[in-house]
Coordinates of C-alpha atoms in Angstrom, one line a residue:
M1 CA -7.9 161.5 -8.2
M2 CA -8.9 160.5 -11.7
A3 CA -11.0 163.3 -13.2
S4 CA -11.8 164.8 -9.9
F5 CA -10.9 168.3 -8.7
V6 CA -9.2 167.8 -5.4
L7 CA -8.2 169.9 -2.4
I8 CA -5.4 168.0 -0.7
I9 CA -3.6 168.6 2.5
L10 CA -0.5 166.4 2.5
I11 CA 2.1 165.2 5.0
I12 CA 3.1 161.6 5.6
A13 CA -0.2 159.7 5.9
T14 CA -1.7 157.0 8.0
I15 CA -5.1 155.5 8.3
V16 CA -8.4 155.9 9.9
T17 CA -11.6 154.8 11.4
G18 CA -15.3 154.7 10.9
N19 CA -18.7 153.9 12.4
E20 CA -21.1 151.1 12.1
F21 CA -22.1 148.4 9.7
S22 CA -25.7 148.2 8.5
N23 CA -27.7 145.1 9.1
I24 CA -25.0 142.5 9.3
D25 CA -26.1 139.0 10.2
D26 CA -24.3 135.6 10.3
A27 CA -25.4 134.7 6.8
E28 CA -23.9 137.9 5.4
V29 CA -20.7 137.2 7.2
D30 CA -20.4 133.7 5.7
R31 CA -20.9 134.9 2.1
P32 CA -18.0 137.3 1.7
L33 CA -15.4 134.9 3.2
K34 CA -13.3 133.6 0.4
K35 CA -10.6 131.0 1.1
T36 CA -7.2 132.4 0.1
K37 CA -3.9 131.2 1.5
Q38 CA -1.9 133.8 3.3
K39 CA 1.3 133.6 1.3
M40 CA 4.1 135.7 2.7
R41 CA 5.5 138.5 4.9
P42 CA 8.1 141.1 3.9
S43 CA 11.7 139.8 3.6
S44 CA 13.3 143.2 4.4
F45 CA 12.4 146.1 6.6
P46 CA 13.7 149.7 6.9
K47 CA 15.7 150.6 10.0
E48 CA 13.3 152.6 12.2
R49 CA 14.1 155.4 14.6
N50 CA 11.6 154.0 17.0
N51 CA 10.4 157.5 18.0
E52 CA 6.9 156.3 18.8
S53 CA 5.8 152.7 19.1
L54 CA 2.7 151.2 20.5
T55 CA 4.6 150.4 23.6
T56 CA 4.8 154.1 24.4
Q57 CA 1.6 155.2 22.7
N58 CA -1.8 155.4 24.4
K59 CA -3.3 152.3 22.8
S60 CA -6.8 153.5 23.7
N61 CA -6.7 156.0 20.8
M62 CA -6.1 153.3 18.2
V63 CA -9.0 152.4 15.9
T64 CA -10.5 149.1 15.0
Q65 CA -12.6 147.6 12.2
L66 CA -16.1 146.6 13.1
W67 CA -16.2 143.3 11.2
K68 CA -13.9 142.0 13.9
T69 CA -16.6 142.3 16.5
I70 CA -18.5 139.4 14.8
G71 CA -15.6 137.0 14.8
R72 CA -12.3 136.2 13.0
C73 CA -11.3 134.2 10.0
P74 CA -10.0 130.7 10.4
K75 CA -6.2 130.2 10.1
N76 CA -4.8 130.9 6.6
I77 CA -8.1 132.5 5.5
I78 CA -8.5 136.2 4.7
I79 CA -11.6 138.4 4.1
T80 CA -12.0 139.5 0.5
C81 CA -14.7 141.6 -1.1
V82 CA -17.8 140.1 -2.7
G83 CA -20.8 142.4 -2.4
P84 CA -22.1 145.8 -1.3
N85 CA -23.8 144.8 2.0
F86 CA -20.9 143.5 4.1
G87 CA -18.8 146.1 5.8
P88 CA -15.4 145.3 4.3
C89 CA -16.8 144.3 1.0
S90 CA -18.6 147.3 -0.5
E91 CA -16.6 147.8 -3.6
W92 CA -19.5 147.8 -6.0
A93 CA -19.8 151.2 -7.7
E94 CA -17.8 152.4 -10.7
E95 CA -15.1 154.9 -9.9
S96 CA -16.0 157.9 -11.9
V97 CA -17.0 161.5 -11.5
G98 CA -18.6 164.1 -13.7
H99 CA -16.8 166.7 -15.8
A100 CA -18.0 169.4 -13.5
T101 CA -16.2 168.0 -10.6
Q102 CA -13.2 169.8 -9.2
S103 CA -10.5 168.6 -6.8
K104 CA -8.9 170.8 -4.2
E105 CA -5.6 170.3 -2.3
A106 CA -3.8 171.4 0.7
H107 CA -0.8 169.2 1.3
V108 CA 2.9 168.8 2.1
E109 CA 5.1 167.4 -0.7
H110 CA 8.6 166.1 -0.5
T111 CA 10.6 165.4 -3.7
R112 CA 13.8 163.3 -3.8
R113 CA 14.3 159.5 -4.0
F114 CA 12.4 157.3 -1.6
H115 CA 11.9 153.7 -0.6
G116 CA 8.9 154.4 1.7
A117 CA 7.0 156.7 3.9
K118 CA 5.3 156.6 7.3
A119 CA 2.8 158.7 9.4
T120 CA 0.1 158.5 12.0
I121 CA -3.3 159.9 10.7
S122 CA -6.1 161.0 12.8
L123 CA -9.5 159.6 11.9
W124 CA -12.6 161.7 11.2
K125 CA -16.0 161.4 9.6
P126 CA -16.3 164.6 7.6
Y127 CA -19.6 165.7 6.1
V128 CA -19.7 165.1 2.3
Q129 CA -22.5 166.9 0.6
T130 CA -23.2 164.8 -2.5
L131 CA -23.2 161.2 -3.5
R132 CA -20.3 161.4 -5.9
E133 CA -18.0 163.6 -3.8
F134 CA -15.5 162.2 -1.4
S135 CA -13.2 163.4 1.5
L136 CA -10.0 161.6 2.4
A137 CA -6.7 161.7 4.2
Q138 CA -3.8 159.6 2.8
I139 CA -0.2 159.0 1.9
W140 CA 0.8 159.1 -1.8
L141 CA 4.1 157.7 -3.1
A142 CA 4.6 158.6 -6.8
S143 CA 7.0 158.5 -9.7
G144 CA 6.8 159.7 -13.3
T145 CA 4.9 162.5 -14.8
S146 CA 1.6 163.0 -16.7
H147 CA 0.4 159.7 -18.3
E148 CA 3.5 157.9 -17.0
T149 CA 2.6 158.7 -13.3
N150 CA 2.8 155.6 -11.0
T151 CA 1.3 155.9 -7.5
I152 CA 0.5 153.9 -4.5
E153 CA -2.0 155.4 -2.0
A154 CA -3.4 154.5 1.4
G155 CA -5.5 156.1 4.0
W156 CA -9.1 156.7 5.0
Q157 CA -12.0 157.9 2.8
V158 CA -15.7 158.9 3.0
Y159 CA -17.2 158.1 -0.4
K160 CA -20.9 157.0 -0.6
F161 CA -20.8 156.4 -4.3
L162 CA -18.2 153.8 -3.8
Y163 CA -19.2 152.2 -0.5
G164 CA -22.9 152.8 -0.2
D165 CA -22.7 154.8 3.1
Y166 CA -20.9 157.8 4.6
N167 CA -18.8 155.9 7.1
P168 CA -15.0 156.4 6.9
R169 CA -13.2 153.3 5.5
Y170 CA -9.7 152.3 5.1
F171 CA -8.8 152.3 1.4
I172 CA -5.9 151.8 -1.0
Y173 CA -5.4 152.8 -4.6
W174 CA -2.8 152.4 -7.3
T175 CA -2.1 153.4 -11.0
A176 CA 0.7 152.8 -13.4
D177 CA -0.4 155.3 -16.1
G178 CA -1.6 158.5 -14.5
Y179 CA -5.1 157.1 -13.7
Q180 CA -6.0 156.3 -17.3
Y181 CA -6.5 152.6 -17.7
T182 CA -4.6 150.8 -14.9
G183 CA -5.2 150.6 -11.2
C184 CA -8.3 150.7 -9.0
Y185 CA -9.6 151.2 -5.5
N186 CA -9.0 148.5 -2.9
L187 CA -9.4 145.0 -4.4
K188 CA -11.6 145.9 -7.3
C189 CA -9.0 144.7 -9.8
P190 CA -6.0 142.4 -9.8
G191 CA -3.0 144.2 -8.3
F192 CA -2.6 144.6 -4.5
V193 CA -2.0 141.3 -2.8
H194 CA -3.9 141.2 0.5
V195 CA -2.4 138.8 3.1
S196 CA -3.6 140.0 6.5
Q197 CA -6.3 138.1 8.5
D198 CA -6.5 141.1 10.9
F199 CA -7.1 144.1 8.6
A200 CA -9.7 144.3 5.7
I201 CA -9.3 146.6 2.8
G202 CA -12.4 148.8 2.3
A203 CA -13.7 148.2 5.8
T204 CA -15.4 150.7 8.1
V205 CA -13.1 151.8 10.9
S206 CA -14.0 153.3 14.3
P207 CA -14.2 155.2 16.6
V208 CA -13.9 158.6 15.0
S209 CA -12.3 161.7 16.5
S210 CA -14.3 164.6 17.9
V211 CA -13.2 168.3 18.1
C212 CA -13.7 168.6 21.8
G213 CA -13.2 165.0 22.7
A214 CA -10.8 162.0 22.1
K215 CA -8.7 161.7 19.0
Y216 CA -8.3 158.4 17.2
Q217 CA -5.7 157.4 14.7
I218 CA -4.0 154.7 12.7
P219 CA -0.2 154.5 12.2
T220 CA 0.6 153.6 8.6
S221 CA 3.8 152.9 6.7
T222 CA 4.7 151.8 3.2
W223 CA 8.1 150.7 2.0
R224 CA 9.9 148.8 -0.8
D225 CA 11.1 145.3 0.1
T226 CA 14.7 145.3 -1.3
R227 CA 14.7 141.6 -1.9
S228 CA 11.4 141.2 -3.8
G229 CA 10.9 144.8 -5.0
H230 CA 7.3 144.8 -3.7
W231 CA 5.8 147.8 -2.0
W232 CA 4.5 146.7 1.4
L233 CA 1.7 148.3 3.5
K234 CA 1.7 148.0 7.3
V235 CA -0.7 149.4 9.9
Y236 CA 0.2 149.9 13.6
D237 CA 3.5 148.2 14.5
N238 CA 2.7 144.7 13.5
I239 CA -0.1 144.2 10.9
F240 CA 1.3 143.5 7.4
V241 CA -1.8 144.2 5.3
G242 CA -0.3 143.2 1.9
Y243 CA 1.8 144.5 -1.0
W244 CA 1.8 146.0 -4.4
P245 CA 3.9 143.8 -6.7
S246 CA 6.8 145.6 -8.4
S247 CA 5.5 144.1 -11.7
L248 CA 2.5 146.5 -11.6
F249 CA 4.7 149.5 -12.2
T250 CA 7.1 151.2 -14.6
T251 CA 8.5 154.4 -13.1
L252 CA 7.7 153.2 -9.5
K253 CA 9.3 149.8 -9.9
D254 CA 12.5 150.7 -8.1
V255 CA 12.0 154.1 -6.4
A256 CA 9.5 156.8 -5.6
T257 CA 10.5 160.4 -6.5
D258 CA 7.6 162.1 -4.7
V259 CA 5.8 161.6 -1.4
H260 CA 2.7 163.5 -0.4
W261 CA 0.8 163.5 2.8
G262 CA -2.6 165.2 3.3
G263 CA -6.2 165.5 2.6
E264 CA -8.3 165.7 -0.6
I265 CA -11.9 166.4 -1.5
T266 CA -13.9 166.5 -4.7
N267 CA -16.1 169.5 -5.4
N268 CA -19.1 168.8 -7.7
R269 CA -20.2 172.4 -7.3
D270 CA -23.6 173.4 -6.0
G271 CA -24.9 175.7 -8.8
S272 CA -22.1 178.2 -9.1
Q273 CA -20.9 177.7 -5.6
H274 CA -18.4 175.4 -3.8
T275 CA -20.1 172.6 -1.9
T276 CA -20.0 172.3 1.9
T277 CA -18.0 169.0 1.7
K278 CA -15.6 169.1 4.7
M279 CA -12.0 168.0 5.0
G280 CA -10.7 166.3 8.1
S281 CA -12.5 167.7 11.2
G282 CA -14.2 170.3 9.0
H283 CA -12.3 173.1 10.8
F284 CA -9.3 175.0 9.5
A285 CA -5.8 173.8 10.3
E286 CA -5.5 175.3 13.7
K287 CA -7.9 172.7 15.0
A288 CA -8.1 169.0 15.4
S289 CA -7.2 167.0 12.2
Y290 CA -3.5 166.0 11.9
F291 CA -0.8 163.8 10.5
K292 CA 2.1 163.3 12.9
N293 CA 5.4 161.4 13.2
I294 CA 5.9 161.9 9.5
E295 CA 8.9 160.0 8.2
I296 CA 10.4 158.8 4.9
V297 CA 12.6 155.8 4.0
D298 CA 15.7 156.8 2.2
E299 CA 17.6 154.8 -0.4
G300 CA 19.8 153.4 2.4
E301 CA 16.6 151.8 3.8
I302 CA 16.7 154.2 6.9
M303 CA 13.5 155.6 8.3
K304 CA 14.1 159.3 8.9
A305 CA 12.1 162.3 10.1
L306 CA 10.7 164.4 7.3
V307 CA 12.5 167.7 6.7
G308 CA 12.5 170.3 4.0
T309 CA 8.8 170.2 2.9
S310 CA 6.6 172.9 1.6
P311 CA 2.8 173.1 2.2
I312 CA 0.7 173.3 -0.9
M313 CA -2.9 174.6 -0.8
S314 CA -5.0 174.8 -4.0
E315 CA -7.7 176.8 -2.3
E316 CA -6.5 178.2 1.1
N317 CA -9.9 179.9 1.8
C318 CA -11.6 176.5 1.7
Y319 CA -9.0 174.2 3.2
N320 CA -5.6 174.8 4.7
I321 CA -2.6 173.3 6.4
K322 CA -0.3 174.3 9.3
P323 CA 3.0 172.3 9.7
G324 CA 5.3 172.1 12.7
T325 CA 7.7 169.9 14.8
D326 CA 7.5 168.6 18.3
V327 CA 9.5 166.3 20.6
H328 CA 6.6 163.8 20.8
W329 CA 4.8 164.4 17.5
G330 CA 8.0 164.7 15.4
T331 CA 7.2 166.4 12.1
Y332 CA 3.4 167.0 11.9
F333 CA 0.8 169.2 10.5
F334 CA -2.8 170.2 11.2
F335 CA -5.1 170.4 8.2
G336 CA -8.8 170.7 7.2
G337 CA -11.5 173.1 6.4
P338 CA -15.3 173.5 6.0
G339 CA -15.6 174.0 2.2
R340 CA -18.0 176.7 1.3
N341 CA -17.8 179.7 3.6
A342 CA -17.8 183.5 3.3
K343 CA -14.4 183.4 1.6
C344 CA -14.7 180.1 -0.3
K345 CA -17.4 180.4 -2.9

């Protein structure tokens, strides 16, 4: 992202989880609440294959957001971000990285014409070595090239410089000019319209997965509403988080031409060496971290299984990817890596 040097592992992306808030009391809960009327829901939906719904999934491996343990918003009120201390509201740092930063990628990319994408992303809390580095897993929908690139992005991220802690948080991003002047993380600038009372952008999510224990995940989908032209974001089967208005975009106004799913890290370098910032579980692709049930929405508004992708890895010795197909997981891939090791310097 931006000026960062990223290692990405892509396949259709979902969302994530995190850990605990710090020092939240009732007064802090009251301050971030901002009265905003919930305006709308999508007016059109893609036709889904229904290969895995929450009626058949093990609901115990779904994640939650910790702010919900201290109550809910009144009807027609949503949580918006105000300050750095409240869990969902920590969008307080400028989004920038030094010129020495590099980004690394290991991802799956699919190029055609799309009206949406979907996947289930496992949630982790990877180690991030420095304040200004991040580690994430997300879905990208993009159109255009170079300075004309438009994107919408959603997934989970560990980024202390932005949030003030190392907890994984659910995030979104958008740009309409190749990350130059437009767009931002979460709700830092006008753009994404947040309508859900049940899901806060930028909030810590939990519980996180463990290598030898339970795996936790968030199903995520994005699609273009054919009536309004807006790009909607949904988590699980029934939470409509909000939408990116079509008026934000130029090349992405009507269709996406690229979809990416995977992981990304920034590497600020440690002297002359790669840092030990991890991706996913921190293990290579044969273990643990995954995207599964990866699908795309075609121009006929049909949700289809992803086929015909190619893994892309910018630094295979640092982070890698291993795709496959399965009757229950559909199209999936494992991804991740430890960063600096004997072969990654």
